[in-house]
Structures are given as C-alpha cells and as structure tokens.
Amino acid sequence: MAVEILKENYAGKVLSMTIGVGDRAVTVGGATALPFHSFEGEVGNRPLIAYEVLDTVPEDPPASLQEELESVWDDPVKWAKYCQDEQGARAIALRLVSTDPDGQDASPESAAETVKKVLDAIDIPLVILGCFKEAKDGPVLKAAADAARGCNCLIGKAQEENYKTIAAAATANGHKLIAFSNLDFNLAKQINILLSQADFDINNIVTDPTASALGYGLEYTYSVIERIRAAGLMQNDAMMQPPMFLDLSSVVWKVKEVKASEEDLPEWGDRTERAVHWEAATATSLLMAGAEIMVMTSPRAIQTVEKTIDQLMA
Amino acid sequence: MALTGIEIFKHLPKTNCKDCGFPTCLAFAMKLAAKQASLEDCPHASDEAKDFLGAASAPPVRKVVVGAGDAAWTLGEETVLFRHEKKFVNPSAYAIQVADEDPELAAKVAAIAAFKVDRVGEDYGVNLIALQDASGDAGTFSAAVKTVVEAAPKLGLVLATRKVDLVEAGLAACEGKNPLVYGADADNIDALLPLVKGKASLVVSASDLNVLSDLAEKATGAGVEDLILDPMPANAREALERLTQIRRLAIKKNYKPFGYPLWMSAVHEDPQIEGTLATIGTMKYASVILLSELRAWEMLGLLTGRLNIYTDPQKPMQVEQKVYEVGNVNGESPLIVTTNFALTYFIVAGEIENSKVATRLAVQDVEGLSVLTAWAAGKFTASKIAEFIKESGVASNLTRKEVILPGYVSVLSGTLEEKLGGDWKVVVGPREANQLPQFLKTCAQG
Ligand code: B12
Ligand code: SF4
C-alpha cells in the first residue's frame, strides 16, 4: 500500500540574515519548514557555528579545553587566526570578558581596541559579545560597534534594560543585533516587539532565547525554541521569525560533567571525550529544536557538530 | 485520537437506564470523553462499542515491552510530537552491540550490565544487549545467547540476526525472556512470524516506507503485534525525516501500520558522531537506539539527554522541604541552604558527599525552581529563607548559628542576617556546587 506522507503546510518562514562582508560573509536562516525537514520545505542556509574567542586568558578552564586551546588563548588575535586558518572557522565570536565590572573592569576603549585588532586579522564574520552585565554592555558594545563600523558584525546581547543603546549603536554602524530574553516564549517575542517599536528592523535581529547545557535545563531551552519556531512557521507570527542564536559556550564549560577528572569519577569515562561530547550533544539537541547560530568553544566538538550538520543537510 | 462525547454517544445503548450512575447515556458519554468515567461502568455496552472505544482510546503508538521480569523495558505509548504539548511517555532504550563469537563475550556483557550512573538520585544504565550473529552459526549463536542471559540477567536481549535458523536457535536458548528479534525484512518475514509469535517482539525493517508499512500489516495480519519499526536511514537527515514521517502519521492520522515504537542505529566509526546521532534519535522519536560499544562518557551524556527530554514540561521534579543530614552531623557541622529543585538538591548533596564533610542541607520549597530562577521569581528571598530556617528549629542543633548561602544569591546575605536576627551569621559560599568540597574542607579546618 502506498503510504501518503503527511506534509505540514507552513505559512511563515525563518528570516534570513547575512553577517560579515566580502567573499566570506555568511547567510543564515531562510528555512520554510521545521529544522532539516527537506521533504516538505526549504531547509534554508546551513547553521553557523561561531568559534568563541575570549579577550583574556580564561579563568579556571576545564582541562580538556586547556589541551585544545592553551597555546593560543593568551592572545585574542592569535586565537581568532588559529580558528580561522587552522580550524576552518566560518565565524568568530569575540567575548569581551575583560570588561566585566566584577572582574578586570576594562574600559570600553580598550575593548574597542581588541575588536579592531581581531577584525584586522580575520576576514570571516565577527560576533561581538559583551560581558553580559546590562549596565556595562551598553557603553562597551557602543564603542565596539563604532570600532567595527562597516564590518556587518553581529553584536549583543541586547536585553530589556539596555537594548536602546545597543540597538542605536548597531543601526549607526551597520551591524546586526542579538536580542536576548530569559528562557520564556513571551519574553522572546516582547524584546523583538520593543526593538521594532524603536524602529529597529526585524530582519537585522537574531533571537537568543537563553542557552542551557545538557543536564542543566536543556529541556527548557529546547521547548522554548520549538515553540518559537512553531509560532513563526505555522502561525506566521512575524515577531517570531528571526534566526535563533544560542550561546552554548557560556553555559557548557562550567558544568561538572565537562570538568570532573577521571580519578574522581571513573564511572563517567574519559574526561576529554566526555567534554567534547557534552558540548556537541548540547548543540545537536538544539539543532533539532531550531538553532541557526551557535557559539561554541571546543574545536573538536565543533567539528563533530559540523559533520553531523553535513549529514543533516545531505 | 480523542473522541468527542457525541461520537462516543453513538455507540452507547441510548436507553438512559442510569445503571452507570449518570442520568442519561449522553451525560455518561460526556464523562467518558473527559476521561472522568470508564466504559466498564455501563453494564449494557455492546462488544462492538467496547472494541470501538477501546481502539479509539488506545494510544496511537502501541506499547511494546522488551524483556521480562527485572529486565522488562516498556516502549511506545507516545501521544504527542513535541514535548511542550505533553510529557513524552516511555524513554528510549539504549542497546549495545556485542558479537556472538567474541572470546571475551561474557566479560564484556558483564561490564555493560554493571555500568551505572547516578542522575538526580537514581541509577541509570544500558537497557539492552544486541547480540550480533557474526559467526553465522546456529550453535555459536545459541551458546552466546545463554552466555548473555547469564551475564546480564537484568538487561533485555536483542537477537540481532536475520537468519531464520539462528533466530530459532536463539529463541530456544532464552525461553521466557521475551527478547527482541532484529529482524524481519521482505525476504525472511514469512518464516520469522510463526517463530516469534508469542515469544518475542520483532523489528521490521525497510528503507522504503511503503514496504515498511506492508511488512507491519503482514505481521499484524499474522497475529504478531509487538513490533518495532526500523526505516533504515543511511544518514542523519534520513533518520530525522523518516522517524518524523512515521510518528506524525501515527499520531495525527492514527495510521495503524506506523503506530509502533521506532528503532534507530547510531553506529558510526567516529565515536563522537555516534554520540550526536544517538542524541538525534533520543530527541526525535527513536525508542531503541543501537550503539557500537559501551563508552561511559557517551552513555552519561545520552542518559542525561534522555532524562531531560522525557520530563514533564509542566512540573519540575522536586524534593521535600526539610533539613537533610548528609553524613554524621554534629553541632559543629556546617549548615547550607538551597532550593528544592530535584536537580539542584542532588547536585549539592552529591558534592557534600564528595567533600566528606558531614553537613546539614536546608532545602527550601520554592516549587521546584533552581537557585537563580527561584530568586528571580521572588521565591527564594531573605525573608522566606529566614522564616524557613527559624521554623525548622535547626538552630537548637548547632553550636554556632551560621548558615552558608549559594554564591549566586550573595546579594541576599545582608538582609538574611538581619531577618534571622540574634547571633546568626551568614556566609556566602561559592557559585558552582563543584567548588563546595574545597570550600567545606576549609570551613571544617577554620
Ligand atoms: C531552566 C531555567 C528556568 C526554568 C525553571 C527551571 C527550574 N526548575 O528551576 C524556567 C523556564 C521555568 C525559568 C523561568 C525563569 N527564569 Co530561569 N533559568 C533557567 C536556566 C536556564 C537553568 C536553571 C537550572 O536548571 N540550573 C541548574 C541548577 C542545578 O542550578 P542551581 O539551582 O543554581 O544550582 C547550582 C548552583 O547554584 C549551586 N548551588 C545550589 N545550591 C547551593 C548552595 C550552596 C551553599 C552553594 C555554595 C552552591 C549551591 O549548585 C548548582 C550547580 O553548580 C538558568 C540559566 C542557567 N544556565 O543557569 C535561567 C535563569 C536562572 N532564569 C532566570 C530568570 C530571570 C527566570 C525568570 C524570572 C524569567 C522569566 N522567563 O520569567 C523565570 C522565573 C520563574 C517563574 N516566574 O516562575 C535568570 C536569572 C537571572 C538572574 N541572574 O537573576 C537565569 C540565570 C537566566 C539568565 N541568564 O538570565 N528558568
Ligand atoms: S448504563 Fe449504559 S445504557 Fe444505561 S444510561 Fe448509562 S450509558 Fe446508558
């Protein structure tokens, strides 16, 4: 008997967006169906993984990352070039942790310097992340946006408390914006509405619904993303159609499962493989839900996910 | 497929005799539709009505049990496509491949059976052993079946062979164990159906969904209903597409030939890719996931992902509010406060155990939210913590009135000290629980 495949009729689509300039600019989004459902619609552009680069040596990093990145992480320019030239990165995510007021409290000007240096060294798109403290991110991202003028970067994260400053800086310098909300379907919509009311073009936004790591709230992020996708695709809700951005690095690398040694927990198996798997499995789960851009750290985990995406787009 | 009251009413006697305890057949039908009554309450319902309503109220994905006794693992019974709609019901089973001619078979299987990890207070491990017919020989295979059953009495067994004589020999060697036979295809299904009937569940496989559907119908036609379907994807895209297509037809159209749990092989030469493929299976409807070998790091991740995705989207797992004692506490033992989200509690309690410093753990009811979430939601505030600590009466057991606060809510420390009053002292602990052992050891020394 012939099976009649049940195809979903999608009323909406995921918006597409380009970051970076020149030959190596990258376009994401554009799907007209649920993730990788090529049997019933366009899958759109390949999801993008941006390699995380910190502007200072990481504090208390897991041993497995140390093995992979220690030789480059003393200098953000070296680190970024390594990801681009040796690892084949398609984008870099520069995190300006040095600006954290509870840490080094570096000035917006010094952060802008770093942004310039990194941009000079690479020709792939750059994501610029602040330290994620609302008050400080405003001035820092403004300075960074000025310094990166014309490079079509993706900057953020803009939150309810600081979105006006950051959105204005993005518009003035031709950048795209990460709209962050706290793991809640309605808040994810709310921030897009606020930005739209402030005349920020919805086509220049990516939605960050809050990442969570495998074992640490993954299911909440998973379901929020699925619901956002359903609203954008099935109900054609225009405020729920930007590409989805997930900052995995900020949540994966502090959990016990990537840190604990084999001596302490022999039943958890090889520490390095475990850490790579943790980041890759978190990413793969979120790809199933609808992630378009992910910030990740371990080159091996990224390559694992890239190969998985190859298969998903085969 | 949920029926409306009217649809149910059509199948009732329509005599309004009230024997069911409701004034009319229609009133009873409405209660049935709302699942507040059971058809058994109507003594006059016809067999036709029972069949119809029974079939309609059965979940669109059949329940299939693999294994028997301690080894039984239930699959299927799913009702939705997305977990935010309703809780996914029966968690996927992970099956690990072993070869019948492996000289170390017994030891390998014993190691797989012994593997366990603790997550949120419970032990989890591998579910099934998939015995491959590498030898191609019935004698070797049936001896290997016996070895596996003996070495792993609490795990289910997959007889992974398409050879009819091996299936026969294998089944004879594990009588009463209710194994899963992998499997049937267009070539061997006629011979396999009579063999497995009443003794085992059966995987039917075909890469063409039309063929798969035909095979499933053929099996049910022969009275073999405990089926698992393998659409044999060659890559991740095919896996996602076929599993989705099958499950969607079962749930949205009640398409019977696809109303069964699904099988997916994640086996891949690169162990990390195997891990991501198995993750895709876990998230996307696979009920049995085949892995090439036991790797502790991979199982830890998969079991964790499965636990995440099979939780109730409406209510987080919680533990009871009280002051737990971890280790042999005395008056000098430190007192820690945290929230009653099960994950938070078990992580913190686990780290206290690691520290080997006996500690009192005051767990406050915040409706199962994590520390920061509860704080952001206004449920883990200084006054609420103070009230809980005071009412618990823990103070009478302490020589020093000192309480340790999670680092993430350090802002609460001043107000908490005020609210507790008297000679209470509030100490701010580290942020992540994995820094607790170090912290507690220094506390104990200081
Ligand atoms: C899943 C989640 C949710 C889930 C709830 C899950 C749950 N059962 O708690 C939902 C979706 C419901 C949710 C809702 C909200 N959330 Co929320 N949520 C998360 C998320 C992603 C993970 C939380 C989690 O499960 N953590 C794991 C547990 C184990 O962590 P934990 O309890 O903190 O325990 C750790 C430590 O604190 C430590 N620890 C615990 N006890 C103790 C004790 C001592 C003494 C010590 C030393 C250490 C220690 O050990 C643990 C491991 O290290 C976090 C972001 C993140 N990645 O952390 C945001 C997060 C906590 N949420 C946040 C917010 C703001 C909210 C909301 C207010 C927003 C909203 N959307 O409305 C609501 C409030 C809920 C409500 N109104 O009822 C914010 C809090 C921001 C802040 N700094 O205040 C966070 C941090 C997200 C963010 N980055 O902004 N959330
Ligand atoms: S017992 Fe059966 S026949 Fe009698 S009223 Fe109830 S539903 Fe109708």
Short mmCIF file of C-alpha atoms in Angstrom, two decimals, chain B:
data_model
loop_
_atom_site.label_atom_id
_atom_site.label_comp_id
_atom_site.label_asym_id
_atom_site.label_seq_id
_atom_site.Cartn_x
_atom_site.Cartn_y
_atom_site.Cartn_z
CA MET B 1 -7.19 10.16 18.89
CA ALA B 2 -9.52 11.75 21.38
CA LEU B 3 -13.22 11.21 20.70
CA THR B 4 -15.93 13.74 21.39
CA GLY B 5 -18.88 12.93 23.67
CA ILE B 6 -21.20 12.81 20.66
CA GLU B 7 -19.02 10.28 18.84
CA ILE B 8 -18.99 8.07 21.91
CA PHE B 9 -22.73 8.51 22.47
CA LYS B 10 -23.47 6.99 19.06
CA HIS B 11 -22.07 3.68 20.30
CA LEU B 12 -23.97 3.53 23.62
CA PRO B 13 -27.35 1.74 24.09
CA LYS B 14 -29.23 5.10 24.32
CA THR B 15 -31.71 3.69 26.86
CA ASN B 16 -30.91 6.15 29.65
CA CYS B 17 -31.28 3.35 32.21
CA LYS B 18 -28.99 5.16 34.71
CA ASP B 19 -27.16 1.98 35.73
CA CYS B 20 -23.88 3.76 35.10
CA GLY B 21 -24.77 6.32 37.75
CA PHE B 22 -25.43 9.10 35.25
CA PRO B 23 -28.89 10.38 34.30
CA THR B 24 -28.51 9.78 30.55
CA CYS B 25 -26.32 7.94 28.09
CA LEU B 26 -25.27 11.31 26.73
CA ALA B 27 -24.18 12.54 30.15
CA PHE B 28 -22.15 9.35 30.55
CA ALA B 29 -20.64 9.81 27.09
CA MET B 30 -19.51 13.30 28.03
CA LYS B 31 -17.81 11.96 31.15
CA LEU B 32 -16.08 9.29 29.06
CA ALA B 33 -14.83 11.90 26.64
CA ALA B 34 -13.43 13.87 29.56
CA LYS B 35 -11.82 10.65 30.83
CA GLN B 36 -13.72 11.02 34.12
CA ALA B 37 -15.55 7.70 33.74
CA SER B 38 -14.77 4.28 32.33
CA LEU B 39 -16.82 2.29 29.82
CA GLU B 40 -16.92 -0.60 32.29
CA ASP B 41 -19.42 1.42 34.33
CA CYS B 42 -22.08 0.79 31.66
CA PRO B 43 -23.15 -2.86 32.03
CA HIS B 44 -25.07 -2.75 28.75
CA ALA B 45 -22.36 -1.64 26.34
CA SER B 46 -22.10 -3.95 23.33
CA ASP B 47 -18.91 -5.75 22.34
CA GLU B 48 -18.83 -3.61 19.23
CA ALA B 49 -18.88 -0.48 21.40
CA LYS B 50 -16.13 -1.88 23.61
CA ASP B 51 -13.93 -2.67 20.63
CA PHE B 52 -14.52 0.69 19.03
CA LEU B 53 -13.94 2.74 22.15
CA GLY B 54 -11.05 0.58 23.27
CA ALA B 55 -9.27 1.07 19.97
CA ALA B 56 -10.02 4.77 19.92
CA SER B 57 -8.73 5.37 23.42
CA ALA B 58 -5.57 3.29 22.90
CA PRO B 59 -2.51 5.46 22.44
CA PRO B 60 -1.63 5.94 18.75
CA VAL B 61 1.74 4.29 19.38
CA ARG B 62 1.47 0.77 20.69
CA LYS B 63 3.04 -0.23 23.98
CA VAL B 64 5.74 -2.83 23.45
CA VAL B 65 7.63 -4.44 26.31
CA VAL B 66 11.07 -5.88 25.66
CA GLY B 67 12.50 -8.33 28.18
CA ALA B 68 10.81 -9.97 31.13
CA GLY B 69 10.84 -9.58 34.89
CA ASP B 70 13.64 -7.29 36.11
CA ALA B 71 14.80 -6.84 32.55
CA ALA B 72 11.47 -5.54 31.20
CA TRP B 73 11.62 -2.16 29.48
CA THR B 74 8.46 -0.52 28.15
CA LEU B 75 8.47 1.34 24.84
CA GLY B 76 5.91 3.35 22.89
CA GLU B 77 2.57 4.76 24.12
CA GLU B 78 3.55 8.21 22.87
CA THR B 79 0.77 10.69 22.21
CA VAL B 80 2.42 13.91 21.00
CA LEU B 81 5.08 15.13 18.57
CA PHE B 82 6.52 17.91 20.72
CA ARG B 83 7.38 17.72 24.39
CA HIS B 84 5.92 21.14 25.20
CA GLU B 85 2.47 19.70 24.37
CA LYS B 86 2.62 16.88 26.88
CA LYS B 87 5.17 14.68 28.59
CA PHE B 88 6.89 12.09 26.39
CA VAL B 89 5.94 8.77 27.93
CA ASN B 90 8.41 5.88 27.70
CA PRO B 91 12.13 6.75 27.49
CA SER B 92 14.28 5.31 24.70
CA ALA B 93 16.26 2.14 25.35
CA TYR B 94 19.98 2.09 24.54
CA ALA B 95 21.20 -1.19 23.05
CA ILE B 96 24.88 -2.10 22.88
CA GLN B 97 26.26 -4.40 20.22
CA VAL B 98 28.29 -7.49 21.09
CA ALA B 99 29.40 -10.28 18.73
CA ASP B 100 28.47 -13.91 19.34
CA GLU B 101 31.98 -15.14 18.54
CA ASP B 102 33.78 -12.62 20.74
CA PRO B 103 36.07 -14.67 23.02
CA GLU B 104 35.52 -12.09 25.76
CA LEU B 105 31.75 -12.03 25.39
CA ALA B 106 30.90 -12.91 28.98
CA ALA B 107 33.25 -10.31 30.45
CA LYS B 108 32.10 -7.61 28.03
CA VAL B 109 28.45 -8.24 28.73
CA ALA B 110 29.07 -8.29 32.47
CA ALA B 111 30.80 -4.90 32.19
CA ILE B 112 27.86 -3.47 30.24
CA ALA B 113 25.45 -4.84 32.83
CA ALA B 114 27.50 -3.39 35.68
CA PHE B 115 27.67 0.09 34.19
CA LYS B 116 25.55 2.61 36.03
CA VAL B 117 25.49 6.31 36.69
CA ASP B 118 23.60 8.27 39.28
CA ARG B 119 21.44 11.10 37.95
CA VAL B 120 19.06 13.04 40.15
CA GLY B 121 19.12 10.39 42.84
CA GLU B 122 18.55 7.38 40.61
CA ASP B 123 20.76 4.86 38.89
CA TYR B 124 20.63 4.59 35.13
CA GLY B 125 22.42 2.27 32.75
CA VAL B 126 22.30 0.43 29.47
CA ASN B 127 18.96 -1.23 28.66
CA LEU B 128 19.60 -3.87 26.02
CA ILE B 129 22.35 -6.14 24.76
CA ALA B 130 22.24 -6.57 20.97
CA LEU B 131 23.85 -9.89 20.17
CA GLN B 132 25.16 -9.89 16.59
CA ASP B 133 25.37 -13.09 14.55
CA ALA B 134 28.99 -12.52 13.47
CA SER B 135 29.63 -16.28 13.36
CA GLY B 136 26.64 -17.09 11.20
CA ASP B 137 26.49 -20.38 13.05
CA ALA B 138 23.40 -21.51 14.97
CA GLY B 139 25.35 -23.41 17.62
CA THR B 140 27.67 -20.50 18.36
CA PHE B 141 24.77 -18.09 18.41
CA SER B 142 22.64 -20.08 20.81
CA ALA B 143 25.60 -20.64 23.16
CA ALA B 144 26.23 -16.90 23.07
CA VAL B 145 22.58 -16.21 23.91
CA LYS B 146 22.95 -18.34 27.04
CA THR B 147 26.15 -16.53 27.96
CA VAL B 148 24.48 -13.14 27.63
CA VAL B 149 21.40 -14.12 29.61
CA GLU B 150 23.60 -15.39 32.40
CA ALA B 151 25.97 -12.42 32.43
CA ALA B 152 23.25 -9.77 32.19
CA PRO B 153 20.07 -11.10 33.84
CA LYS B 154 18.66 -7.61 34.27
CA LEU B 155 19.12 -6.41 30.70
CA GLY B 156 16.85 -7.09 27.77
CA LEU B 157 18.21 -9.01 24.82
CA VAL B 158 18.15 -8.30 21.11
CA LEU B 159 18.75 -11.30 18.87
CA ALA B 160 20.43 -9.37 16.08
CA THR B 161 20.20 -11.74 13.18
CA ARG B 162 18.14 -12.04 10.03
CA LYS B 163 18.92 -15.73 9.62
CA VAL B 164 15.88 -17.84 10.34
CA ASP B 165 17.76 -20.81 11.79
CA LEU B 166 19.70 -18.54 14.12
CA VAL B 167 16.53 -16.84 15.32
CA GLU B 168 15.06 -20.26 16.04
CA ALA B 169 18.14 -21.45 17.91
CA GLY B 170 18.43 -18.13 19.75
CA LEU B 171 14.81 -18.14 20.88
CA ALA B 172 15.15 -21.68 22.14
CA ALA B 173 18.14 -20.61 24.22
CA CYS B 174 16.29 -17.84 26.05
CA GLU B 175 12.85 -19.21 26.65
CA GLY B 176 10.59 -16.86 28.61
CA LYS B 177 12.97 -13.89 28.28
CA ASN B 178 10.82 -12.05 25.75
CA PRO B 179 13.70 -10.82 23.59
CA LEU B 180 13.53 -8.51 20.61
CA VAL B 181 14.37 -10.09 17.27
CA TYR B 182 16.21 -7.93 14.73
CA GLY B 183 14.83 -8.58 12.42
CA ALA B 184 12.39 -9.09 9.69
CA ASP B 185 12.63 -7.80 6.13
CA ALA B 186 10.76 -8.61 2.94
CA ASP B 187 12.82 -11.76 2.44
CA ASN B 188 12.53 -13.50 5.78
CA ILE B 189 9.33 -12.17 7.33
CA ASP B 190 7.16 -15.15 6.35
CA ALA B 191 9.49 -17.56 8.06
CA LEU B 192 10.04 -15.37 11.12
CA LEU B 193 6.45 -14.54 12.02
CA PRO B 194 5.45 -18.01 13.25
CA LEU B 195 8.75 -18.32 15.15
CA VAL B 196 8.42 -15.10 17.15
CA LYS B 197 4.67 -15.23 17.76
CA GLY B 198 4.01 -15.17 21.50
CA LYS B 199 7.73 -15.41 22.30
CA ALA B 200 9.41 -12.22 21.22
CA SER B 201 8.84 -8.80 19.77
CA LEU B 202 10.03 -8.16 16.27
CA VAL B 203 11.81 -5.35 14.46
CA VAL B 204 10.61 -4.97 10.89
CA SER B 205 12.91 -3.02 8.66
CA ALA B 206 12.78 -1.49 5.22
CA SER B 207 14.25 1.70 3.85
CA ASP B 208 11.16 2.26 1.73
CA LEU B 209 8.24 3.40 3.88
CA ASN B 210 5.71 1.68 1.61
CA VAL B 211 7.45 -1.62 2.10
CA LEU B 212 7.76 -0.96 5.84
CA SER B 213 4.04 -0.32 6.08
CA ASP B 214 3.27 -3.53 4.15
CA LEU B 215 5.55 -5.56 6.40
CA ALA B 216 3.92 -4.17 9.53
CA GLU B 217 0.48 -5.07 8.20
CA LYS B 218 1.63 -8.51 7.27
CA ALA B 219 2.91 -9.05 10.80
CA THR B 220 -0.30 -7.89 12.47
CA GLY B 221 -2.24 -10.00 9.99
CA ALA B 222 -0.32 -13.00 11.29
CA GLY B 223 -1.09 -12.04 14.87
CA VAL B 224 2.33 -10.57 15.69
CA GLU B 225 1.56 -7.18 17.21
CA ASP B 226 4.63 -6.41 19.28
CA LEU B 227 6.52 -4.64 16.55
CA ILE B 228 9.27 -2.08 16.33
CA LEU B 229 9.90 -0.30 13.03
CA ASP B 230 13.30 0.47 11.54
CA PRO B 231 13.16 2.69 8.43
CA MET B 232 16.91 2.10 7.95
CA PRO B 233 18.18 5.64 7.43
CA ALA B 234 21.60 5.98 5.79
CA ASN B 235 22.37 9.32 7.43
CA ALA B 236 21.10 11.82 9.99
CA ARG B 237 18.76 13.58 7.55
CA GLU B 238 17.06 10.35 6.58
CA ALA B 239 16.79 9.37 10.22
CA LEU B 240 15.15 12.63 11.22
CA GLU B 241 12.84 12.65 8.19
CA ARG B 242 11.70 9.06 8.37
CA LEU B 243 11.24 8.95 12.13
CA THR B 244 9.25 12.19 11.89
CA GLN B 245 7.11 11.00 8.99
CA ILE B 246 6.28 7.73 10.68
CA ARG B 247 5.49 9.25 14.06
CA ARG B 248 3.47 12.08 12.54
CA LEU B 249 1.25 9.66 10.60
CA ALA B 250 0.74 7.57 13.72
CA ILE B 251 -0.19 10.49 15.91
CA LYS B 252 -2.03 12.81 13.58
CA LYS B 253 -3.71 10.26 11.31
CA ASN B 254 -3.81 7.26 13.61
CA TYR B 255 -2.18 5.37 10.73
CA LYS B 256 -2.08 1.88 12.23
CA PRO B 257 0.87 0.29 10.38
CA PHE B 258 3.09 3.06 11.80
CA GLY B 259 1.68 3.00 15.32
CA TYR B 260 4.75 1.31 16.82
CA PRO B 261 7.94 2.29 18.62
CA LEU B 262 10.88 3.07 16.33
CA TRP B 263 14.41 1.73 16.02
CA MET B 264 17.48 3.70 15.02
CA SER B 265 21.05 2.56 14.63
CA ALA B 266 23.52 5.27 15.64
CA VAL B 267 26.53 3.03 14.95
CA HIS B 268 29.31 5.07 13.35
CA GLU B 269 33.06 4.68 13.02
CA ASP B 270 33.65 8.01 14.78
CA PRO B 271 32.54 7.64 18.42
CA GLN B 272 31.75 11.35 18.72
CA ILE B 273 29.48 11.24 15.66
CA GLU B 274 27.85 8.15 17.10
CA GLY B 275 27.13 10.31 20.15
CA THR B 276 25.44 13.05 18.13
CA LEU B 277 23.47 10.57 16.01
CA ALA B 278 22.21 8.88 19.16
CA THR B 279 21.31 12.32 20.50
CA ILE B 280 19.20 12.95 17.40
CA GLY B 281 17.46 9.62 17.96
CA THR B 282 16.78 10.46 21.60
CA MET B 283 15.29 13.85 20.79
CA LYS B 284 13.37 12.66 17.74
CA TYR B 285 11.22 9.64 18.47
CA ALA B 286 13.62 6.67 18.42
CA SER B 287 12.61 4.13 21.07
CA VAL B 288 15.55 1.79 20.65
CA ILE B 289 18.95 3.25 19.80
CA LEU B 290 21.76 0.93 18.78
CA LEU B 291 25.34 1.78 19.84
CA SER B 292 28.55 0.04 18.80
CA GLU B 293 30.11 -0.35 22.23
CA LEU B 294 29.93 0.80 25.83
CA ARG B 295 31.61 4.16 26.31
CA ALA B 296 30.94 5.60 29.73
CA TRP B 297 31.26 9.24 28.63
CA GLU B 298 28.78 8.74 25.82
CA MET B 299 26.25 6.86 27.97
CA LEU B 300 26.44 9.61 30.62
CA GLY B 301 25.53 12.21 28.00
CA LEU B 302 22.81 10.15 26.36
CA LEU B 303 21.14 9.16 29.62
CA THR B 304 21.21 12.79 30.72
CA GLY B 305 19.68 14.00 27.46
CA ARG B 306 17.00 11.33 27.68
CA LEU B 307 16.19 12.35 31.24
CA ASN B 308 15.90 15.97 30.11
CA ILE B 309 13.61 15.31 27.19
CA TYR B 310 11.34 12.82 28.97
CA THR B 311 10.46 15.15 31.87
CA ASP B 312 7.10 16.72 32.39
CA PRO B 313 7.06 20.17 30.77
CA GLN B 314 4.50 21.34 33.33
CA LYS B 315 6.10 20.45 36.62
CA PRO B 316 9.78 20.29 37.55
CA MET B 317 10.98 17.39 39.69
CA GLN B 318 11.08 18.39 43.33
CA VAL B 319 12.22 17.13 46.71
CA GLU B 320 10.59 17.65 50.08
CA GLN B 321 11.31 20.77 52.13
CA LYS B 322 13.38 19.90 55.20
CA VAL B 323 16.81 19.95 56.73
CA TYR B 324 18.62 16.93 55.29
CA GLU B 325 21.62 15.47 57.08
CA VAL B 326 24.44 14.40 54.79
CA GLY B 327 26.93 12.28 56.74
CA ASN B 328 27.20 12.00 60.53
CA VAL B 329 26.44 15.51 61.59
CA ASN B 330 27.16 17.06 64.98
CA GLY B 331 26.83 20.55 66.45
CA GLU B 332 29.90 21.76 64.58
CA SER B 333 28.71 20.62 61.14
CA PRO B 334 28.09 23.38 58.61
CA LEU B 335 24.56 24.34 57.56
CA ILE B 336 23.84 25.02 53.87
CA VAL B 337 20.67 26.39 52.34
CA THR B 338 19.41 25.65 48.83
CA THR B 339 16.19 25.16 46.84
CA ASN B 340 14.04 22.04 46.34
CA PHE B 341 14.54 21.66 42.56
CA ALA B 342 15.50 17.97 42.38
CA LEU B 343 18.49 18.66 40.14
CA THR B 344 19.81 21.36 42.47
CA TYR B 345 19.33 19.21 45.55
CA PHE B 346 21.06 16.17 44.11
CA ILE B 347 23.98 18.15 42.71
CA VAL B 348 24.57 19.91 46.02
CA ALA B 349 24.04 16.79 48.15
CA GLY B 350 26.42 14.91 45.85
CA GLU B 351 29.14 17.50 46.28
CA ILE B 352 28.71 17.47 50.04
CA GLU B 353 29.24 13.71 49.94
CA ASN B 354 32.35 14.25 47.81
CA SER B 355 33.70 16.66 50.40
CA LYS B 356 33.37 14.03 53.15
CA VAL B 357 32.43 16.87 55.50
CA ALA B 358 29.18 15.99 57.31
CA THR B 359 26.78 18.84 56.58
CA ARG B 360 23.19 19.91 57.20
CA LEU B 361 21.39 20.82 54.00
CA ALA B 362 18.34 23.02 54.46
CA VAL B 363 16.21 22.58 51.34
CA GLN B 364 13.55 25.21 50.90
CA ASP B 365 10.33 24.63 48.96
CA VAL B 366 10.32 27.05 46.02
CA GLU B 367 8.08 24.89 43.85
CA GLY B 368 11.00 23.11 42.26
CA LEU B 369 12.98 26.02 40.84
CA SER B 370 16.75 26.34 40.60
CA VAL B 371 18.51 28.81 42.90
CA LEU B 372 18.69 31.69 40.43
CA THR B 373 15.30 31.02 38.90
CA ALA B 374 13.68 30.90 42.34
CA TRP B 375 15.46 34.09 43.31
CA ALA B 376 14.40 35.83 40.10
CA ALA B 377 10.83 34.62 40.68
CA GLY B 378 10.78 36.05 44.21
CA LYS B 379 10.50 32.64 45.86
CA PHE B 380 13.96 32.46 47.38
CA THR B 381 14.10 35.73 49.27
CA ALA B 382 15.81 36.69 52.53
CA SER B 383 12.55 36.72 54.48
CA LYS B 384 11.41 33.38 53.12
CA ILE B 385 14.76 31.73 53.84
CA ALA B 386 14.82 33.24 57.35
CA GLU B 387 11.31 32.06 58.08
CA PHE B 388 12.13 28.53 56.91
CA ILE B 389 15.35 28.32 58.93
CA LYS B 390 13.63 29.57 62.06
CA GLU B 391 10.64 27.26 61.75
CA SER B 392 12.84 24.25 61.03
CA GLY B 393 14.27 24.55 64.54
CA VAL B 394 17.69 23.62 63.21
CA ALA B 395 19.27 26.24 65.45
CA SER B 396 18.88 24.05 68.53
CA ASN B 397 21.26 21.51 66.98
CA LEU B 398 24.02 23.99 66.20
CA THR B 399 26.84 25.22 68.37
CA ARG B 400 27.44 28.18 66.03
CA LYS B 401 24.46 29.81 64.31
CA GLU B 402 25.93 30.07 60.87
CA VAL B 403 24.33 29.43 57.51
CA ILE B 404 26.00 29.12 54.09
CA LEU B 405 24.26 30.75 51.15
CA PRO B 406 24.68 29.78 47.47
CA GLY B 407 27.17 32.12 45.80
CA TYR B 408 24.69 33.09 43.09
CA VAL B 409 22.46 34.81 45.63
CA SER B 410 25.22 36.58 47.56
CA VAL B 411 23.11 39.77 47.39
CA LEU B 412 20.78 38.25 49.96
CA SER B 413 23.40 37.86 52.67
CA GLY B 414 22.96 41.22 54.43
CA THR B 415 19.19 41.15 54.57
CA LEU B 416 19.17 37.50 55.55
CA GLU B 417 21.43 38.19 58.51
CA GLU B 418 19.02 40.96 59.56
CA LYS B 419 15.93 38.81 59.16
CA LEU B 420 17.44 35.91 61.04
CA GLY B 421 18.44 38.32 63.78
CA GLY B 422 20.05 37.30 67.04
CA ASP B 423 23.54 35.95 66.72
CA TRP B 424 23.10 34.40 63.26
CA LYS B 425 25.93 34.77 60.78
CA VAL B 426 25.52 34.36 57.02
CA VAL B 427 28.45 33.11 54.95
CA VAL B 428 28.46 33.33 51.16
CA GLY B 429 29.51 30.08 49.53
CA PRO B 430 30.96 29.57 46.06
CA ARG B 431 28.75 29.83 42.99
CA GLU B 432 29.07 26.40 41.48
CA ALA B 433 28.49 23.35 43.63
CA ASN B 434 31.64 21.69 42.30
CA GLN B 435 33.60 24.24 44.36
CA LEU B 436 31.81 23.13 47.50
CA PRO B 437 34.17 20.31 48.54
CA GLN B 438 37.13 22.69 48.64
CA PHE B 439 35.02 25.28 50.45
CA LEU B 440 33.65 22.88 53.06
CA LYS B 441 37.07 21.45 53.78
CA THR B 442 38.43 24.92 54.50
CA CYS B 443 35.36 25.66 56.64
CA ALA B 444 35.92 22.50 58.61
CA GLN B 445 39.55 23.43 59.22
CA GLY B 446 38.83 27.06 60.05
#
